[in-house]
Short mmCIF file of C-alpha atoms in Angstrom, two decimals:
data_model
loop_
_atom_site.label_atom_id
_atom_site.label_comp_id
_atom_site.label_asym_id
_atom_site.label_seq_id
_atom_site.Cartn_x
_atom_site.Cartn_y
_atom_site.Cartn_z
CA MET A 15 -0.18 0.16 0.01
CA ASN A 16 1.07 3.87 -0.60
CA GLY A 17 1.27 4.00 2.63
CA VAL A 18 3.31 7.21 4.74
CA HIS A 19 5.52 4.37 6.43
CA ASP A 20 6.95 4.45 2.92
CA MET A 21 9.20 6.80 3.67
CA GLY A 22 12.76 6.70 1.51
CA GLY A 23 13.51 10.36 0.06
CA MET A 24 10.75 11.83 2.33
CA ASP A 25 11.62 14.76 3.55
CA GLY A 26 10.33 17.50 6.12
CA PHE A 27 11.46 14.77 9.63
CA GLY A 28 13.96 16.38 10.30
CA LYS A 29 17.43 16.12 12.01
CA VAL A 30 17.87 12.10 12.51
CA GLU A 31 19.27 12.11 17.24
CA PRO A 32 20.44 9.82 18.67
CA GLU A 33 20.14 9.06 22.81
CA PRO A 34 23.44 8.10 24.50
CA ASN A 35 23.01 6.03 26.86
CA GLU A 36 19.99 4.72 24.77
CA PRO A 37 17.56 2.04 27.43
CA VAL A 38 16.94 -0.34 26.24
CA PHE A 39 12.63 0.75 27.00
CA HIS A 40 11.80 3.63 27.28
CA ALA A 41 8.72 2.20 30.01
CA ALA A 42 8.94 -1.30 30.90
CA TRP A 43 4.65 -1.28 29.09
CA GLU A 44 7.02 -1.04 25.52
CA GLY A 45 9.19 -4.18 26.48
CA ARG A 46 5.42 -6.18 27.14
CA VAL A 47 4.87 -5.44 23.54
CA MET A 48 7.43 -5.82 21.15
CA ALA A 49 7.26 -9.83 23.75
CA MET A 50 2.83 -10.47 22.66
CA VAL A 51 4.08 -9.70 19.92
CA ARG A 52 6.73 -12.07 19.42
CA ALA A 53 5.01 -14.48 21.26
CA MET A 54 1.39 -14.93 19.65
CA GLY A 55 3.67 -14.33 15.99
CA ALA A 56 5.34 -17.23 17.36
CA GLN A 57 2.86 -19.45 18.18
CA GLY A 58 0.48 -18.65 14.31
CA ALA A 59 -1.53 -16.34 15.04
CA PHE A 60 -0.03 -14.28 12.45
CA ASN A 61 2.98 -14.34 10.19
CA ILE A 62 5.46 -11.10 10.43
CA ASP A 63 4.57 -9.77 6.93
CA ALA A 64 0.59 -9.63 8.07
CA SER A 65 1.56 -7.87 12.01
CA ARG A 66 3.57 -4.70 9.29
CA PHE A 67 0.57 -4.65 7.35
CA ALA A 68 -1.75 -4.50 10.16
CA ARG A 69 1.12 -1.75 11.44
CA GLU A 70 1.11 0.17 7.28
CA ALA A 71 -2.68 0.42 7.51
CA LEU A 72 -2.65 2.71 10.90
CA PRO A 73 -4.37 5.41 9.99
CA PRO A 74 -0.97 7.25 8.73
CA GLU A 75 -1.71 10.21 11.36
CA VAL A 76 -1.72 7.39 13.86
CA TYR A 77 1.06 5.80 12.59
CA LEU A 78 3.27 9.29 12.43
CA SER A 79 2.56 10.81 15.88
CA SER A 80 3.00 7.68 17.65
CA SER A 81 6.40 6.33 18.93
CA TYR A 82 7.20 2.60 17.32
CA TYR A 83 5.67 0.52 20.66
CA LYS A 84 3.11 2.23 20.76
CA LYS A 85 2.20 1.70 16.77
CA TRP A 86 3.25 -1.82 17.56
CA LEU A 87 -0.18 -1.69 20.69
CA LEU A 88 -2.04 -0.55 17.91
CA ALA A 89 -1.43 -2.65 15.42
CA LEU A 90 -1.04 -5.36 17.78
CA GLU A 91 -4.99 -4.47 19.55
CA ARG A 92 -6.50 -4.29 15.90
CA HIS A 93 -4.69 -7.57 14.34
CA LEU A 94 -5.50 -9.67 17.03
CA ALA A 95 -9.81 -8.55 17.02
CA ALA A 96 -9.62 -9.06 12.63
CA LEU A 97 -8.41 -12.11 13.99
CA GLY A 98 -11.62 -13.14 15.81
CA MET A 99 -8.31 -13.77 18.78
CA ALA A 100 -9.12 -11.26 21.19
CA GLY A 101 -11.97 -8.67 21.17
CA GLN A 102 -11.54 -4.59 21.90
CA ASP A 103 -14.24 -4.06 23.78
CA GLU A 104 -12.44 -6.93 26.22
CA VAL A 105 -8.97 -4.80 26.16
CA ALA A 106 -11.54 -1.36 27.25
CA ALA A 107 -13.29 -4.35 30.06
CA GLY A 108 -9.25 -5.27 30.83
CA HIS A 109 -10.35 -8.94 30.81
CA ALA A 110 -11.63 -11.75 28.42
CA LEU A 111 -15.53 -11.63 27.64
CA ARG A 112 -14.73 -15.06 26.33
CA ASP A 113 -13.35 -18.21 25.13
CA GLY A 114 -9.72 -17.94 23.39
CA ALA A 115 -9.50 -19.08 19.56
CA PRO A 116 -6.91 -22.54 18.77
CA LEU A 117 -4.16 -20.98 18.22
CA LYS A 118 -1.31 -22.89 15.58
CA ARG A 119 1.39 -23.93 18.08
CA GLY A 120 -0.71 -23.31 21.78
CA LYS A 121 -0.53 -21.39 24.32
CA PHE A 122 3.37 -19.42 24.42
CA GLU A 123 5.08 -21.07 27.01
CA VAL A 124 8.64 -20.50 28.88
CA ASP A 125 9.86 -23.26 26.73
CA ASP A 126 8.35 -21.52 23.38
CA VAL A 127 11.03 -19.01 24.09
CA GLU A 128 14.51 -20.40 23.18
CA ARG A 129 13.14 -21.34 19.38
CA ILE A 130 12.23 -17.34 19.11
CA MET A 131 16.13 -16.06 19.94
CA VAL A 132 17.18 -17.17 16.57
CA ARG A 133 15.45 -16.07 13.63
CA GLY A 134 13.13 -18.68 11.05
CA SER A 135 14.87 -19.32 7.98
CA PHE A 136 12.84 -17.38 5.08
CA GLY A 137 14.26 -19.90 1.99
CA ARG A 138 12.27 -22.15 0.16
CA ASP A 139 12.52 -24.74 -3.12
CA ALA A 140 11.94 -22.62 -5.62
CA ALA A 141 9.14 -23.34 -8.60
CA ALA A 142 11.65 -22.84 -11.34
CA PRO A 143 15.18 -21.12 -12.02
CA ALA A 144 15.82 -17.59 -11.57
CA ILE A 145 14.35 -15.26 -13.85
CA PHE A 146 18.28 -12.61 -13.92
CA LYS A 147 21.78 -13.25 -12.52
CA PRO A 148 24.28 -10.80 -11.65
CA GLY A 149 25.05 -7.65 -13.81
CA ASP A 150 21.50 -7.35 -15.28
CA LYS A 151 19.84 -4.68 -15.75
CA VAL A 152 16.22 -4.82 -14.94
CA ARG A 153 13.69 -2.44 -14.11
CA ALA A 154 11.57 -1.44 -10.58
CA LYS A 155 7.99 -2.58 -12.23
CA ASN A 156 5.42 0.62 -11.41
CA ILE A 157 3.16 -1.44 -9.26
CA ASN A 158 1.24 0.20 -6.45
CA PRO A 159 -0.72 -2.69 -4.43
CA PRO A 160 -3.72 -1.48 -2.25
CA THR A 161 -2.11 -4.26 0.09
CA HIS A 162 1.12 -5.10 1.57
CA THR A 163 4.06 -4.79 -0.55
CA ARG A 164 7.53 -4.16 0.03
CA LEU A 165 8.91 -2.69 -3.33
CA PRO A 166 9.75 0.81 -1.59
CA ARG A 167 7.85 3.73 -3.80
CA TYR A 168 11.41 5.91 -4.80
CA VAL A 169 11.97 3.10 -7.89
CA ARG A 170 9.08 2.19 -9.32
CA GLY A 171 9.72 2.73 -12.52
CA HIS A 172 14.12 3.30 -11.82
CA THR A 173 16.40 0.98 -13.67
CA GLY A 174 19.33 -0.51 -11.55
CA ILE A 175 22.35 -3.63 -12.05
CA VAL A 176 21.07 -6.55 -10.10
CA GLU A 177 24.45 -7.06 -8.24
CA ARG A 178 23.11 -10.21 -6.07
CA ILE A 179 21.11 -13.40 -6.31
CA ASN A 180 19.74 -13.88 -2.69
CA GLY A 181 17.90 -17.53 -2.57
CA CYS A 182 14.46 -18.16 -3.04
CA HIS A 183 12.20 -16.40 -0.20
CA VAL A 184 8.31 -16.07 0.90
CA PHE A 185 6.90 -13.60 -0.69
CA PRO A 186 5.58 -11.22 1.63
CA ASP A 187 3.48 -10.20 -0.72
CA SER A 188 1.28 -12.88 -0.47
CA ALA A 189 2.41 -14.24 2.73
CA ALA A 190 0.94 -10.98 5.14
CA HIS A 191 -2.45 -11.78 2.87
CA GLY A 192 -3.29 -15.22 3.98
CA ARG A 193 -2.41 -16.27 -0.36
CA GLY A 194 -0.03 -18.82 0.66
CA GLU A 195 4.01 -18.43 0.84
CA ASN A 196 4.51 -18.25 -3.09
CA PRO A 197 7.58 -18.18 -2.75
CA GLN A 198 10.10 -16.03 -5.27
CA TRP A 199 14.21 -15.77 -6.14
CA LEU A 200 14.99 -12.26 -4.01
CA TYR A 201 18.20 -9.68 -5.35
CA THR A 202 19.94 -7.49 -4.09
CA VAL A 203 19.19 -4.40 -7.52
CA VAL A 204 21.48 -1.34 -6.98
CA PHE A 205 20.42 1.85 -8.04
CA GLU A 206 22.00 4.45 -9.09
CA SER A 207 21.61 7.59 -7.36
CA ARG A 208 21.07 10.29 -10.03
CA GLU A 209 18.33 7.44 -11.55
CA LEU A 210 16.24 8.28 -8.20
CA TRP A 211 16.52 11.68 -7.48
CA GLY A 212 17.81 13.97 -10.48
CA ASP A 213 20.31 15.21 -11.98
CA ASP A 214 21.12 17.25 -8.30
CA ALA A 215 22.13 14.05 -6.14
CA ASP A 216 25.08 13.18 -4.76
CA PRO A 217 27.05 11.38 -7.43
CA THR A 218 28.95 9.27 -4.58
CA LEU A 219 25.74 7.27 -3.47
CA LYS A 220 24.41 4.39 -4.31
CA VAL A 221 20.76 3.03 -3.20
CA SER A 222 19.76 -1.18 -2.99
CA ILE A 223 17.00 -2.64 -2.18
CA GLU A 224 15.95 -6.33 -1.65
CA ALA A 225 13.67 -6.59 -4.47
CA PHE A 226 11.89 -9.51 -5.89
CA GLU A 227 11.93 -11.17 -8.76
CA PRO A 228 7.69 -9.91 -9.50
CA TYR A 229 8.81 -6.73 -8.57
CA LEU A 230 11.46 -6.53 -12.26
CA GLU A 231 11.25 -6.36 -15.93
CA MET A 232 14.67 -7.25 -18.05
CA ILE A 233 15.40 -4.56 -19.36
CA MET B 2 -11.43 2.87 28.29
CA ALA B 3 -11.46 5.13 25.51
CA HIS B 4 -9.98 3.81 22.18
CA ASP B 5 -9.37 7.22 20.84
CA HIS B 6 -6.76 9.15 21.18
CA ASP B 7 -7.64 13.24 20.85
CA HIS B 8 -5.01 15.59 20.88
CA HIS B 9 -5.42 16.97 24.39
CA HIS B 10 -3.27 13.71 25.39
CA HIS B 11 -0.52 15.35 23.84
CA ASP B 12 -0.38 17.89 26.35
CA HIS B 13 -1.01 15.69 29.36
CA ASP B 14 2.05 13.10 28.78
CA HIS B 15 2.29 11.52 31.74
CA SER B 16 -1.67 11.01 31.91
CA GLU B 17 -1.09 9.69 27.81
CA LEU B 18 1.61 7.00 29.75
CA SER B 19 -0.32 6.02 32.11
CA GLU B 20 -3.65 5.71 29.52
CA THR B 21 -0.39 3.11 27.56
CA GLU B 22 0.39 1.57 30.36
CA LEU B 23 -2.79 0.72 31.76
CA ARG B 24 -4.50 -0.44 28.35
CA VAL B 25 -0.65 -3.39 27.73
CA ARG B 26 -1.57 -3.86 30.76
CA ALA B 27 -5.19 -5.23 30.10
CA LEU B 28 -4.09 -6.30 26.53
CA GLU B 29 -1.87 -8.76 28.42
CA THR B 30 -3.93 -9.78 31.05
CA VAL B 31 -6.87 -10.89 28.43
CA LEU B 32 -4.25 -13.47 26.01
CA THR B 33 -3.13 -14.92 29.53
CA GLU B 34 -7.57 -15.80 30.38
CA LYS B 35 -7.51 -16.38 26.77
CA GLY B 36 -4.77 -19.02 27.18
CA TYR B 37 -2.99 -17.64 24.29
CA VAL B 38 0.70 -16.69 26.82
CA ASP B 39 2.21 -17.81 30.05
CA PRO B 40 3.17 -14.23 31.14
CA ALA B 41 6.16 -15.72 32.35
CA ALA B 42 7.87 -16.46 29.29
CA LEU B 43 6.94 -12.83 28.20
CA ASP B 44 9.29 -11.31 30.87
CA ALA B 45 11.54 -13.65 30.03
CA ILE B 46 12.13 -12.76 26.19
CA VAL B 47 12.15 -9.29 27.53
CA GLU B 48 15.16 -9.77 29.59
CA ALA B 49 16.35 -11.08 27.22
CA TYR B 50 16.38 -8.59 25.31
CA GLN B 51 17.25 -6.33 28.27
CA THR B 52 20.52 -8.50 28.97
CA LYS B 53 21.74 -11.47 25.92
CA ILE B 54 20.74 -9.77 22.73
CA GLY B 55 22.73 -6.70 22.49
CA PRO B 56 25.32 -5.05 20.36
CA ARG B 57 28.52 -6.35 21.51
CA ASN B 58 27.67 -10.13 19.57
CA GLY B 59 28.22 -8.02 15.89
CA ALA B 60 31.42 -6.18 17.89
CA ARG B 61 32.52 -9.50 19.10
CA VAL B 62 32.59 -10.63 15.05
CA VAL B 63 33.72 -7.46 13.84
CA ALA B 64 37.00 -8.17 16.26
CA LYS B 65 37.22 -11.34 15.09
CA ALA B 66 37.54 -10.31 11.45
CA TRP B 67 39.32 -7.90 12.35
CA THR B 68 42.30 -10.41 13.09
CA ASP B 69 41.53 -13.46 11.21
CA PRO B 70 41.91 -13.20 7.64
CA SER B 71 40.23 -16.30 7.08
CA PHE B 72 37.02 -15.61 8.74
CA LYS B 73 37.04 -12.01 7.41
CA GLN B 74 36.76 -13.65 3.67
CA ALA B 75 33.99 -16.46 5.05
CA LEU B 76 31.69 -14.05 6.78
CA LEU B 77 31.85 -12.09 3.81
CA ASP B 78 30.77 -14.71 1.59
CA ASP B 79 27.98 -15.81 3.45
CA ALA B 80 28.47 -14.54 7.13
CA SER B 81 24.76 -17.00 8.02
CA LYS B 82 27.35 -19.65 8.22
CA ALA B 83 31.08 -17.87 9.99
CA ILE B 84 29.15 -16.46 12.50
CA ALA B 85 28.05 -20.39 13.10
CA THR B 86 30.77 -21.52 13.30
CA LEU B 87 32.17 -19.31 16.84
CA GLY B 88 29.26 -21.10 18.89
CA HIS B 89 30.80 -18.24 21.98
CA VAL B 90 28.94 -14.95 20.20
CA SER B 91 25.65 -15.94 19.21
CA ARG B 92 23.02 -18.30 17.47
CA VAL B 93 22.68 -16.58 13.98
CA GLY B 94 18.72 -16.99 11.95
CA ASP B 95 19.80 -17.15 7.90
CA HIS B 96 20.28 -14.37 5.63
CA LEU B 97 22.55 -12.57 6.69
CA ILE B 98 25.01 -9.90 4.46
CA ALA B 99 28.54 -8.47 6.35
CA VAL B 100 29.26 -6.15 3.69
CA GLU B 101 32.78 -3.83 4.57
CA ASN B 102 34.21 -0.88 4.80
CA THR B 103 37.05 0.48 2.49
CA PRO B 104 38.72 3.36 2.27
CA GLN B 105 36.56 3.71 -1.06
CA ARG B 106 33.33 3.10 -0.34
CA HIS B 107 31.25 3.61 3.12
CA ASN B 108 28.70 1.38 3.54
CA MET B 109 25.45 2.17 5.74
CA VAL B 110 21.80 0.68 6.65
CA VAL B 111 18.30 1.65 6.42
CA CYS B 112 15.16 0.22 6.60
CA THR B 113 13.15 2.62 5.07
CA LEU B 114 9.54 0.88 4.62
CA CYS B 115 10.40 -0.67 8.42
CA SER B 116 12.64 -0.96 11.52
CA CYS B 117 14.37 -4.71 9.97
CA TYR B 118 17.69 -4.85 11.81
CA PRO B 119 20.93 -7.24 12.51
CA TRP B 120 18.32 -8.46 16.30
CA GLU B 121 21.40 -10.97 16.69
CA MET B 122 24.20 -8.73 16.34
CA LEU B 123 23.31 -5.78 17.20
CA GLY B 124 20.29 -6.11 20.60
CA LEU B 125 17.16 -4.59 18.76
CA PRO B 126 17.24 -1.37 17.06
CA PRO B 127 18.08 2.55 18.95
CA VAL B 128 14.52 4.94 19.04
CA TRP B 129 16.40 6.53 16.03
CA TYR B 130 17.22 3.50 12.96
CA LYS B 131 13.00 3.71 13.99
CA ALA B 132 11.93 7.22 13.59
CA SER B 133 11.05 9.03 9.73
CA PRO B 134 13.97 11.12 9.82
CA TYR B 135 17.24 8.34 9.06
CA ARG B 136 14.14 6.47 7.32
CA SER B 137 13.54 8.95 5.08
CA ARG B 138 16.50 10.48 4.53
CA ALA B 139 18.73 7.81 5.12
CA VAL B 140 18.60 6.58 1.59
CA LYS B 141 18.91 10.86 -0.40
CA ASP B 142 20.29 13.03 1.75
CA PRO B 143 23.22 9.93 3.18
CA ARG B 144 26.25 12.41 4.30
CA GLY B 145 23.99 14.85 5.39
CA VAL B 146 21.99 11.96 7.86
CA LEU B 147 26.59 11.09 9.15
CA ALA B 148 25.96 15.01 10.18
CA ASP B 149 23.34 14.76 11.90
CA PHE B 150 26.14 11.52 13.92
CA GLY B 151 29.09 13.92 13.44
CA ILE B 152 30.87 12.41 10.66
CA ALA B 153 31.88 13.38 7.84
CA LEU B 154 33.76 12.01 5.22
CA PRO B 155 35.65 12.13 1.74
CA LYS B 156 33.95 13.96 -0.66
CA ASP B 157 35.01 10.94 -3.20
CA THR B 158 34.26 8.03 -0.99
CA GLU B 159 31.28 5.98 -2.42
CA ILE B 160 28.36 5.41 0.33
CA ARG B 161 26.72 2.39 -0.12
CA VAL B 162 23.40 2.62 1.04
CA TRP B 163 21.19 -0.88 1.60
CA ASP B 164 17.04 -0.59 2.00
CA SER B 165 16.28 -3.25 4.19
CA THR B 166 13.39 -4.48 1.84
CA ALA B 167 13.54 -7.90 2.61
CA GLU B 168 14.63 -11.15 4.95
CA THR B 169 18.18 -10.35 4.73
CA ARG B 170 19.96 -8.70 7.27
CA PHE B 171 22.78 -5.88 7.22
CA LEU B 172 26.08 -5.59 9.37
CA VAL B 173 28.57 -3.09 8.49
CA LEU B 174 32.27 -4.15 9.18
CA PRO B 175 33.84 -1.20 10.03
CA MET B 176 37.85 0.02 8.56
CA ARG B 177 39.62 -1.24 12.11
CA PRO B 178 41.42 2.60 12.61
CA ALA B 179 44.56 3.34 13.16
CA GLY B 180 46.73 3.21 16.41
CA THR B 181 44.93 -0.31 17.22
CA GLU B 182 47.64 -2.96 15.40
CA GLY B 183 48.75 -4.99 18.64
CA TRP B 184 45.46 -5.30 20.14
CA SER B 185 43.95 -8.50 20.88
CA GLU B 186 40.73 -9.55 19.93
CA GLU B 187 38.92 -8.57 23.05
CA GLN B 188 40.61 -5.32 23.38
CA LEU B 189 38.96 -5.11 19.41
CA ALA B 190 35.73 -5.84 20.37
CA GLU B 191 35.39 -2.77 23.37
CA ILE B 192 36.52 -0.35 20.59
CA VAL B 193 33.73 -1.29 17.62
CA THR B 194 30.19 0.41 18.46
CA ARG B 195 26.60 -0.25 17.87
CA ASP B 196 26.79 2.81 14.92
CA SER B 197 29.50 1.88 13.48
CA MET B 198 27.89 -1.69 12.63
CA ILE B 199 24.56 0.20 10.90
CA GLY B 200 27.46 3.00 8.87
CA THR B 201 26.50 6.05 10.70
CA GLY B 202 29.68 5.26 13.00
CA LEU B 203 33.11 4.70 12.61
CA PRO B 204 35.82 3.02 15.49
CA THR B 205 38.48 5.38 17.09
CA ALA B 206 41.45 3.54 19.10
CA GLU B 207 39.40 5.02 21.55
CA PRO B 208 36.83 3.58 24.53
CA LYS B 209 33.99 3.55 23.48
CA ALA B 210 30.98 5.59 24.53
CA ALA B 211 27.99 3.52 25.61
CA SER B 212 25.90 3.17 22.26
#
């Protein structure tokens, strides 16, 4: 979706402000939210792509004005409600009002924690050989799906060079919407700054994205 | 509890914070009562990210690469595989890519779409990495972003920005600073900052400010 989350190249957000000695969490509730999202995802309530889409789908003014973990909280509430796993009326009441729905991998217990400390693999067997190879000149397609995609707006329609093949991975555009893993080849595609930002761009800059095969067309 | 977030809350940070706290507690109670989570397991996740998983993991990998040329080559060839051989550092998932800074080229990592970050190597990302200023500007004006970190690179250095738009994750292998000849791996790990492994900092032969 063409949401405000897709920020590459936007102006006006101001300076980057690093915080010296930044704590891991700025309040205890942030850690609880992070842990709930990880736990519910690990047990199969949703996959990482659907979870990202839930955050992107927050109203733009909420997305931009909420802290990072506040976004996670608001998206988690909405997502669980949409899945029928926890109603917003229950959160408002502060207690379960109905029985839980079945979770694919059951209750998240202490013994499950170790498993989620290492990322799962997103690599999958390929249905067909990769179409592109390093050195190929490709164009990022001009696509504008209202659904989840990982092709940022700032590269759409622009020409780049395939630099690496990173294997065949779960395709977020499908997985986010319950349409299966639909594995696709994944490439690093590099763009010259002037191709992206015009003649005034810093000529020493090159930008790469990780592009799934359906995002690209051969030139 | 109200679910709207009206503007009046913005004038009362403390009341908004407590409202959020109550809301998080309510959600956790609901998930617990429904049998989805054991709160003790949530405690364990939080504790792991507060105590076990942080930039020290990445720093040890960088220090090893600085002192062991064959490890460095293996790291650049396949970072996940190379780090798996260092059982003592950290277990690492698939799809990690190490990118090397050289006098000709500086690497910087961003996720313009959300907050993708090599958690196992660096811990949870800092707020600035997840916030709009960095995500918007890194791909268009990386020298301006570096200036915000107090860093000026030579005018002719190539800057390569890696936008983490998929499940591949990137670790910058910074250049070993002058003045560290003969240092042990442990000493070297002490000067490898988190930011230097994102590409928004440069290690120096001085003890690092905590970051």
